[in-house]
Structures are given as structure tokens and as C-alpha cells.
């Protein structure tokens, strides 16, 4: 079992209750995911206050997502080698300080820099949240329930971002969508220092620095290239050069990992069916689902005329749906298997995305936001839990942080790339006309494209995912 194999590296000073470890890990995950979506409703206010351009506004989201995805594998491996608790505290501290800097920003570049540093802190923090949880809970139904809670809290952070952001922007100002992280982060930091126990694996090993630099640079450069498509198009040099450079760096990373004695990413892990298939499925489904909150918030405010607070309240049913889906998934997994639940959840989400693509410039709340939003997020909750469970099942202690970082990278990188692509799709359909009808056509095309991606993802899961999680390796 994972926790038994790792006991030699666990501090015996005091073993905290399992529920407390799960609660602290989930609190860290909530902050990380909340910050992906909480800024969405604040974007118009940020633009007006700091004079951001349209491309600069997109970078408020992309700066965080690219840094988050680019450094995730590095953060996961650092937790294995230097201590999961230590990296949890480092990541949370960096995230909290960057939130303070972003909330106090007086110019656009200061906000973008703070968002990038936030993403770096999140990349160190996020893998440790899942690794601390899987190390504390034995593999089996109990771990499936713990992962479901982690998934629900993470998805709930994305869902709650609209409501929290709307309340803060309307009552206080856009700055508080970042400043709110400071007291919450400090509280979680203090609790983690006192109650979490240290654990690590691979004592005496050193970090694969060349591999870390290559994969981080490759992922970040690739994400930057895709983000350029909205402003420059797919054939411009500003897009093609970073895309080609990113792919070349990732190819070089694979070549280095195949030769080094202690690689950052042992390529043998990708030969494990659960790891390869679950990460591929998470990348594909994440590329479609991540953009839901972004476009729904813009549709509610820019087309239907909702205030930030009204837009946040409008998405509450979707927030509840993702929690319900995440907590229901473990029970369904015991009866039907992880693959069946993941495929079913993806199909439910695709139904919601298809419904949403029929939106109009004068849509009624129930049929234009509420019901399709519930289906989209119910499906997202149902699909994410079995994919995370499959990706981390059977992990040896020395692999736990890496596999946690890998599945988080797949989700975040898929979301970042998906948002960039879908934003380009929507902008191309909207054109120069910024009226409600043109905006609606652009958003509808993005949801229609996401529907196709999800259907392809469901086929991928059906053909490739194993039916059950892998057993833990002996010893």
C-alpha cells in the first residue's frame, strides 16, 4: 500500500487525523482552482481601471494558466524529493504573496506579473494537495471518496469563482478577487505548519534539472503560441514560431528523459495504460470544459446585461451540479467501473454543451444558462473523479507526486490550450461587430466546437481507458 511503503519517510512527531489532511489538501486545491475562474467576472472592471487592451485582458487568464501548466511537473517531482509538506507550504506562501501583489497592482504589467507568479505558486502547491491526500488514505473505496472530495472542492472552486468574484466586484472592487486569497491563504498556511506531517520519497536523489527546464519551457512556449492565435491567427509567424519551438523543446525533453539515469518523467510510466489513457482523456475533456465558465460569464454580462453579482448568482446551480457529480461518482464507480462513469459523465457534459450552443441574444435564464449549465457541470464532476483515480492508482511512493503533477498538468494544459483555441474560434465568428447578436454567434460556435471535442473524448475513453483502477505495486 502507498502509505505503508512510505512510512520510513513520514514524520512520527504527530500523525494528524485523516480528515484534517484531506481538509487542508482540499483547501489548497480550492484556492488554486478558484483563482482560475474568479477573475472572469472582474475582467471588465480590470480593463476599465488599468486600461488593458483586449489581448491584455486575455493574458490576465493566460498568464496564470501558462505558468500553472508549465511548472506543474517540476512542482510534483520537487514534492517527492524535497517533501510534500514543504512544497505545499512554499507553493501556498508564494501564491498568497502574489495575490497580494496583484490586488495592489497599479498598472497592467504589474497585474500580469502577479498572475504569472500566482501560477508558479499554484504549480508547486497543486500536486502536493493530491499527493498528501493519496499518502494519507489507503487505496480502495476510502481513497476514491477522498479523491471525489478533492475533485468536488476543486471543481467547486472553479464554479464558485463566478459567484465569489461577482459579490466582491459589486460590493468592494475587482482588487478583492485577488486580495481575498491573502487571509484565507494565511489561515491554511498556519494550519498546515501545525498539523501536516512531512513525507517524501527518493531520498538522496537530485532533481533532473535539464528535464525540468526543458518540459517547463516547452509547455509554456506551446501555450504561449496557442494564446497568440486569437490576435495573430494560426498562420502568422508570431504563432507558428512559438508553436514549433514548444514542440521542439518537448521532443528534446523526451530524448533527454530516455537517456538520463534519474529522469524527471520516467517514460516507462507512459507505458502504463491507466496513466497514459487517463491523462490523454483529461487533456481532451479539460480543453472543452475549462472554457465553460469564461464564456458563460461573458455571455451573461456582455449579451444578457447581467451585473457581475447577477452573473455569479446565475451560475450557482452549475456550482451545485459539479459538487453532486463529483460526490456521486465513487458510488457509481463501485457498481459500473471507472471507465463507464467517465464516459457517461463526458456524454452528459456534451449534451449540456450542445444545448448551450443554441443560445440566443435574448435567451431566458432557465433555458439559456441554468439547465444547460447544470448538465455541463454535472458531467464534468462525474468524469473528473474516475480519471484522477485511474491516473494515480497503483502509484509507488516515489511516483506519487509526479503522477499527481502529471494529471494536474493534463487538466490545466488542456484547459489553457482549449481556452485559447475556443477564444480564437469565437473571435473569428464575431468579427469586428461587437454587438450582442455577433457576440452570441461567437460564443455559440465555441460551445458547438467544445461539444465535438467532448464527443471525441468519450470515444477515446471508451476505447482506451481500463475498466478498473490498477492495483498498487507490491512493496
Short mmCIF file of N, CA, C and O in Angstrom, two decimals, residues 152-235:
data_model
loop_
_atom_site.label_atom_id
_atom_site.label_comp_id
_atom_site.label_asym_id
_atom_site.label_seq_id
_atom_site.Cartn_x
_atom_site.Cartn_y
_atom_site.Cartn_z
N UNK A 152 -14.40 17.43 -6.11
CA UNK A 152 -15.57 18.28 -5.90
C UNK A 152 -15.16 19.67 -5.42
O UNK A 152 -15.69 20.69 -5.89
N UNK A 153 -14.20 19.71 -4.49
CA UNK A 153 -13.75 21.01 -3.98
C UNK A 153 -13.04 21.80 -5.08
O UNK A 153 -13.24 23.01 -5.22
N UNK A 154 -12.21 21.10 -5.87
CA UNK A 154 -11.53 21.77 -6.97
C UNK A 154 -12.51 22.29 -8.01
O UNK A 154 -12.44 23.44 -8.43
N UNK A 155 -13.44 21.41 -8.40
CA UNK A 155 -14.47 21.84 -9.36
C UNK A 155 -15.35 22.92 -8.76
O UNK A 155 -15.77 23.87 -9.45
N UNK A 156 -15.63 22.78 -7.46
CA UNK A 156 -16.43 23.81 -6.79
C UNK A 156 -15.71 25.14 -6.75
O UNK A 156 -16.34 26.21 -6.82
N UNK A 157 -14.38 25.12 -6.66
CA UNK A 157 -13.62 26.36 -6.72
C UNK A 157 -13.79 27.05 -8.05
O UNK A 157 -13.97 28.27 -8.12
N UNK A 158 -13.74 26.25 -9.13
CA UNK A 158 -13.98 26.83 -10.45
C UNK A 158 -15.39 27.36 -10.59
O UNK A 158 -15.63 28.42 -11.17
N UNK A 159 -16.34 26.59 -10.02
CA UNK A 159 -17.74 27.00 -10.13
C UNK A 159 -18.05 28.20 -9.25
O UNK A 159 -18.79 29.11 -9.63
N UNK A 160 -17.46 28.22 -8.03
CA UNK A 160 -17.75 29.30 -7.10
C UNK A 160 -17.07 30.61 -7.50
O UNK A 160 -17.43 31.67 -6.99
N UNK A 161 -16.10 30.52 -8.40
CA UNK A 161 -15.38 31.72 -8.79
C UNK A 161 -16.29 32.82 -9.31
O UNK A 161 -16.11 33.99 -8.99
N UNK A 162 -17.29 32.42 -10.11
CA UNK A 162 -18.20 33.42 -10.64
C UNK A 162 -18.98 34.13 -9.56
O UNK A 162 -19.13 35.36 -9.58
N UNK A 163 -19.50 33.36 -8.59
CA UNK A 163 -20.29 33.96 -7.51
C UNK A 163 -19.41 34.80 -6.60
O UNK A 163 -19.73 35.95 -6.28
N UNK A 164 -18.28 34.24 -6.17
CA UNK A 164 -17.38 34.97 -5.27
C UNK A 164 -16.89 36.24 -5.95
O UNK A 164 -16.88 37.33 -5.35
N UNK A 165 -16.47 36.11 -7.21
CA UNK A 165 -16.00 37.29 -7.94
C UNK A 165 -17.08 38.33 -8.11
O UNK A 165 -16.83 39.53 -7.96
N UNK A 166 -18.30 37.90 -8.42
CA UNK A 166 -19.40 38.84 -8.60
C UNK A 166 -19.70 39.62 -7.33
O UNK A 166 -19.90 40.84 -7.35
N UNK A 167 -19.75 38.92 -6.20
CA UNK A 167 -20.01 39.59 -4.92
C UNK A 167 -18.91 40.59 -4.60
O UNK A 167 -19.18 41.74 -4.23
N UNK A 168 -17.66 40.17 -4.76
CA UNK A 168 -16.55 41.05 -4.40
C UNK A 168 -16.47 42.27 -5.31
O UNK A 168 -16.21 43.38 -4.85
N UNK A 169 -16.69 42.07 -6.62
CA UNK A 169 -16.62 43.20 -7.55
C UNK A 169 -17.74 44.19 -7.28
O UNK A 169 -17.53 45.42 -7.28
N UNK A 170 -18.96 43.69 -7.05
CA UNK A 170 -20.10 44.58 -6.82
C UNK A 170 -20.03 45.31 -5.48
O UNK A 170 -20.34 46.49 -5.37
N UNK A 171 -19.63 44.58 -4.43
CA UNK A 171 -19.64 45.14 -3.08
C UNK A 171 -18.37 45.94 -2.80
O UNK A 171 -18.44 47.01 -2.17
N UNK A 172 -17.22 45.45 -3.24
CA UNK A 172 -15.95 46.11 -2.96
C UNK A 172 -15.32 46.63 -4.25
O UNK A 172 -15.66 47.69 -4.73
N UNK A 173 -14.42 45.85 -4.86
CA UNK A 173 -13.84 46.21 -6.15
C UNK A 173 -13.19 44.96 -6.74
O UNK A 173 -13.08 43.93 -6.07
N UNK A 174 -12.72 45.07 -7.98
CA UNK A 174 -12.09 43.91 -8.60
C UNK A 174 -10.85 43.46 -7.85
O UNK A 174 -10.47 42.28 -7.93
N UNK A 175 -10.21 44.37 -7.13
CA UNK A 175 -8.98 44.03 -6.42
C UNK A 175 -9.20 42.93 -5.39
O UNK A 175 -8.29 42.13 -5.10
N UNK A 176 -10.40 42.85 -4.87
CA UNK A 176 -10.65 41.88 -3.81
C UNK A 176 -10.81 40.46 -4.34
O UNK A 176 -10.80 39.51 -3.54
N UNK A 177 -10.94 40.27 -5.64
CA UNK A 177 -10.94 38.89 -6.13
C UNK A 177 -9.56 38.27 -5.95
O UNK A 177 -9.41 37.03 -5.95
N UNK A 178 -8.52 39.10 -5.80
CA UNK A 178 -7.17 38.63 -5.51
C UNK A 178 -6.82 38.78 -4.04
O UNK A 178 -6.24 37.88 -3.43
N UNK A 179 -7.21 39.89 -3.44
CA UNK A 179 -6.86 40.13 -2.04
C UNK A 179 -7.53 39.15 -1.09
O UNK A 179 -7.00 38.88 0.00
N UNK A 180 -8.66 38.59 -1.47
CA UNK A 180 -9.36 37.65 -0.60
C UNK A 180 -8.51 36.40 -0.34
O UNK A 180 -8.66 35.72 0.68
N UNK A 181 -7.59 36.11 -1.26
CA UNK A 181 -6.72 34.95 -1.08
C UNK A 181 -5.74 35.13 0.08
O UNK A 181 -5.23 34.14 0.62
N UNK A 182 -5.46 36.37 0.45
CA UNK A 182 -4.42 36.62 1.44
C UNK A 182 -4.82 36.11 2.83
O UNK A 182 -4.09 35.31 3.43
N UNK A 183 -5.97 36.51 3.40
CA UNK A 183 -6.31 35.96 4.72
C UNK A 183 -6.61 34.47 4.69
O UNK A 183 -6.24 33.74 5.61
N UNK A 184 -7.26 34.00 3.60
CA UNK A 184 -7.55 32.57 3.51
C UNK A 184 -6.26 31.77 3.39
O UNK A 184 -6.07 30.74 4.07
N UNK A 185 -5.35 32.23 2.53
CA UNK A 185 -4.08 31.54 2.37
C UNK A 185 -3.27 31.53 3.66
O UNK A 185 -2.65 30.51 4.01
N UNK A 186 -3.26 32.64 4.39
CA UNK A 186 -2.53 32.70 5.65
C UNK A 186 -3.10 31.73 6.67
O UNK A 186 -2.35 31.07 7.42
N UNK A 187 -4.42 31.60 6.70
CA UNK A 187 -5.07 30.67 7.64
C UNK A 187 -4.72 29.22 7.32
O UNK A 187 -4.36 28.44 8.21
N UNK A 188 -4.80 28.86 6.03
CA UNK A 188 -4.45 27.49 5.62
C UNK A 188 -2.97 27.23 5.85
O UNK A 188 -2.57 26.13 6.28
N UNK A 189 -2.14 28.23 5.62
CA UNK A 189 -0.70 28.09 5.83
C UNK A 189 -0.40 27.79 7.29
O UNK A 189 0.40 26.89 7.61
N UNK A 190 -1.04 28.53 8.19
CA UNK A 190 -0.81 28.31 9.62
C UNK A 190 -1.27 26.92 10.05
O UNK A 190 -0.57 26.22 10.79
N UNK A 191 -2.44 26.50 9.59
CA UNK A 191 -2.93 25.18 9.93
C UNK A 191 -2.04 24.08 9.39
O UNK A 191 -1.81 23.05 10.05
N UNK A 192 -1.49 24.27 8.20
CA UNK A 192 -0.64 23.26 7.58
C UNK A 192 0.69 23.12 8.32
O UNK A 192 1.23 22.02 8.47
N UNK A 193 1.25 24.25 8.77
CA UNK A 193 2.50 24.21 9.53
C UNK A 193 2.33 23.38 10.80
O UNK A 193 3.19 22.58 11.18
N UNK A 194 1.20 23.54 11.45
CA UNK A 194 0.97 22.88 12.73
C UNK A 194 0.57 21.42 12.56
O UNK A 194 1.08 20.54 13.27
N UNK A 195 -0.30 21.11 11.59
CA UNK A 195 -0.96 19.81 11.58
C UNK A 195 -0.46 18.82 10.52
O UNK A 195 -0.64 17.62 10.69
N UNK A 196 0.12 19.29 9.45
CA UNK A 196 0.55 18.34 8.42
C UNK A 196 1.87 17.69 8.81
O UNK A 196 2.75 18.32 9.40
N UNK A 197 2.01 16.41 8.46
CA UNK A 197 3.27 15.69 8.65
C UNK A 197 4.03 15.66 7.34
O UNK A 197 3.44 15.62 6.26
N UNK A 198 5.37 15.64 7.44
CA UNK A 198 6.20 15.61 6.25
C UNK A 198 6.28 14.20 5.69
O UNK A 198 6.24 13.21 6.43
N UNK A 199 6.33 14.10 4.38
CA UNK A 199 6.57 12.81 3.72
C UNK A 199 7.29 13.11 2.41
O UNK A 199 7.13 14.17 1.82
N UNK A 200 8.11 12.14 2.01
CA UNK A 200 8.83 12.29 0.74
C UNK A 200 9.24 10.90 0.27
O UNK A 200 9.09 9.92 0.98
N UNK A 201 9.74 10.84 -0.94
CA UNK A 201 10.25 9.58 -1.48
C UNK A 201 11.48 9.92 -2.32
O UNK A 201 11.63 11.04 -2.81
N UNK A 202 12.36 8.95 -2.52
CA UNK A 202 13.53 9.19 -3.36
C UNK A 202 14.61 9.98 -2.65
O UNK A 202 15.24 10.86 -3.24
N UNK A 203 14.83 9.66 -1.36
CA UNK A 203 15.86 10.37 -0.60
C UNK A 203 17.23 10.20 -1.27
O UNK A 203 17.57 9.12 -1.74
N UNK A 204 17.99 11.27 -1.30
CA UNK A 204 19.32 11.20 -1.88
C UNK A 204 19.33 11.47 -3.38
O UNK A 204 20.41 11.65 -3.96
N UNK A 205 18.16 11.47 -4.02
CA UNK A 205 18.13 11.76 -5.45
C UNK A 205 18.12 13.25 -5.68
O UNK A 205 17.67 14.02 -4.84
N UNK A 206 18.62 13.64 -6.83
CA UNK A 206 18.61 15.06 -7.18
C UNK A 206 17.60 15.31 -8.29
O UNK A 206 17.29 14.42 -9.07
N UNK A 207 17.12 16.52 -8.31
CA UNK A 207 16.15 16.90 -9.33
C UNK A 207 16.81 16.89 -10.70
O UNK A 207 17.93 17.36 -10.87
N UNK A 208 16.10 16.34 -11.68
CA UNK A 208 16.56 16.31 -13.07
C UNK A 208 16.40 17.72 -13.64
O UNK A 208 15.38 18.04 -14.26
N UNK A 209 17.41 18.55 -13.41
CA UNK A 209 17.30 19.96 -13.79
C UNK A 209 17.16 20.16 -15.30
O UNK A 209 16.30 20.94 -15.74
N UNK A 210 17.97 19.49 -16.16
CA UNK A 210 17.76 19.67 -17.61
C UNK A 210 16.35 19.29 -18.05
O UNK A 210 15.73 20.01 -18.83
N UNK A 211 15.85 18.16 -17.55
CA UNK A 211 14.49 17.76 -17.91
C UNK A 211 13.46 18.75 -17.42
O UNK A 211 12.51 19.09 -18.12
N UNK A 212 13.66 19.26 -16.18
CA UNK A 212 12.71 20.23 -15.62
C UNK A 212 12.67 21.51 -16.46
O UNK A 212 11.60 22.05 -16.76
N UNK A 213 13.85 22.00 -16.85
CA UNK A 213 13.90 23.22 -17.65
C UNK A 213 13.27 23.01 -19.03
O UNK A 213 12.53 23.88 -19.53
N UNK A 214 13.53 21.87 -19.65
CA UNK A 214 13.01 21.62 -20.99
C UNK A 214 11.50 21.48 -21.00
O UNK A 214 10.82 22.07 -21.85
N UNK A 215 10.94 20.69 -20.07
CA UNK A 215 9.48 20.49 -20.08
C UNK A 215 8.76 21.77 -19.69
O UNK A 215 7.70 22.10 -20.25
N UNK A 216 9.32 22.52 -18.75
CA UNK A 216 8.69 23.79 -18.35
C UNK A 216 8.70 24.79 -19.51
O UNK A 216 7.68 25.40 -19.84
N UNK A 217 9.86 24.93 -20.14
CA UNK A 217 9.96 25.85 -21.27
C UNK A 217 9.09 25.38 -22.43
O UNK A 217 8.44 26.20 -23.11
N UNK A 218 9.05 24.08 -22.68
CA UNK A 218 8.25 23.56 -23.79
C UNK A 218 6.78 23.79 -23.60
O UNK A 218 6.08 24.27 -24.51
N UNK A 219 6.26 23.45 -22.41
CA UNK A 219 4.83 23.64 -22.15
C UNK A 219 4.45 25.12 -22.17
O UNK A 219 3.42 25.50 -22.74
N UNK A 220 5.26 25.95 -21.55
CA UNK A 220 4.95 27.38 -21.51
C UNK A 220 5.01 28.00 -22.92
O UNK A 220 4.15 28.80 -23.29
N UNK A 221 6.01 27.63 -23.71
CA UNK A 221 6.14 28.18 -25.07
C UNK A 221 5.00 27.71 -25.96
O UNK A 221 4.45 28.49 -26.76
N UNK A 222 4.62 26.43 -25.83
CA UNK A 222 3.50 25.91 -26.61
C UNK A 222 2.20 26.63 -26.25
O UNK A 222 1.42 27.03 -27.13
N UNK A 223 1.96 26.80 -24.96
CA UNK A 223 0.75 27.50 -24.53
C UNK A 223 0.76 28.95 -25.00
O UNK A 223 -0.28 29.50 -25.41
N UNK A 224 1.93 29.59 -24.98
CA UNK A 224 2.03 30.97 -25.48
C UNK A 224 1.69 31.03 -26.96
O UNK A 224 0.98 31.93 -27.42
N UNK A 225 2.20 30.07 -27.73
CA UNK A 225 1.91 30.06 -29.16
C UNK A 225 0.43 29.93 -29.45
O UNK A 225 -0.11 30.64 -30.30
N UNK A 226 -0.26 29.05 -28.72
CA UNK A 226 -1.69 28.90 -28.93
C UNK A 226 -2.43 30.16 -28.52
O UNK A 226 -3.39 30.59 -29.17
N UNK A 227 -1.97 30.80 -27.44
CA UNK A 227 -2.65 32.02 -26.98
C UNK A 227 -2.51 33.15 -28.00
O UNK A 227 -3.33 34.08 -28.01
N UNK A 228 -1.49 33.10 -28.85
CA UNK A 228 -1.28 34.14 -29.86
C UNK A 228 -2.26 34.04 -31.02
O UNK A 228 -2.40 34.97 -31.81
N UNK A 229 -2.93 32.89 -31.14
CA UNK A 229 -3.79 32.69 -32.30
C UNK A 229 -4.97 33.67 -32.35
O UNK A 229 -5.43 34.02 -33.43
N UNK A 230 -5.46 34.08 -31.17
CA UNK A 230 -6.61 34.98 -31.18
C UNK A 230 -6.28 36.32 -31.81
O UNK A 230 -7.06 36.87 -32.59
N UNK A 231 -5.10 36.85 -31.50
CA UNK A 231 -4.72 38.16 -32.03
C UNK A 231 -4.04 38.08 -33.39
O UNK A 231 -4.23 38.96 -34.24
N UNK A 232 -3.27 37.00 -33.64
CA UNK A 232 -2.43 36.94 -34.83
C UNK A 232 -2.93 35.96 -35.89
O UNK A 232 -2.52 36.05 -37.05
N UNK A 233 -3.77 34.98 -35.49
CA UNK A 233 -4.18 33.94 -36.43
C UNK A 233 -3.22 32.76 -36.40
O UNK A 233 -2.12 32.84 -35.84
N UNK A 234 -3.62 31.65 -37.04
CA UNK A 234 -2.85 30.42 -36.97
C UNK A 234 -1.64 30.40 -37.92
O UNK A 234 -0.73 29.62 -37.73
N UNK A 235 -1.63 31.25 -38.91
CA UNK A 235 -0.54 31.20 -39.91
C UNK A 235 0.51 32.28 -39.71
O UNK A 235 1.50 32.32 -40.45
#
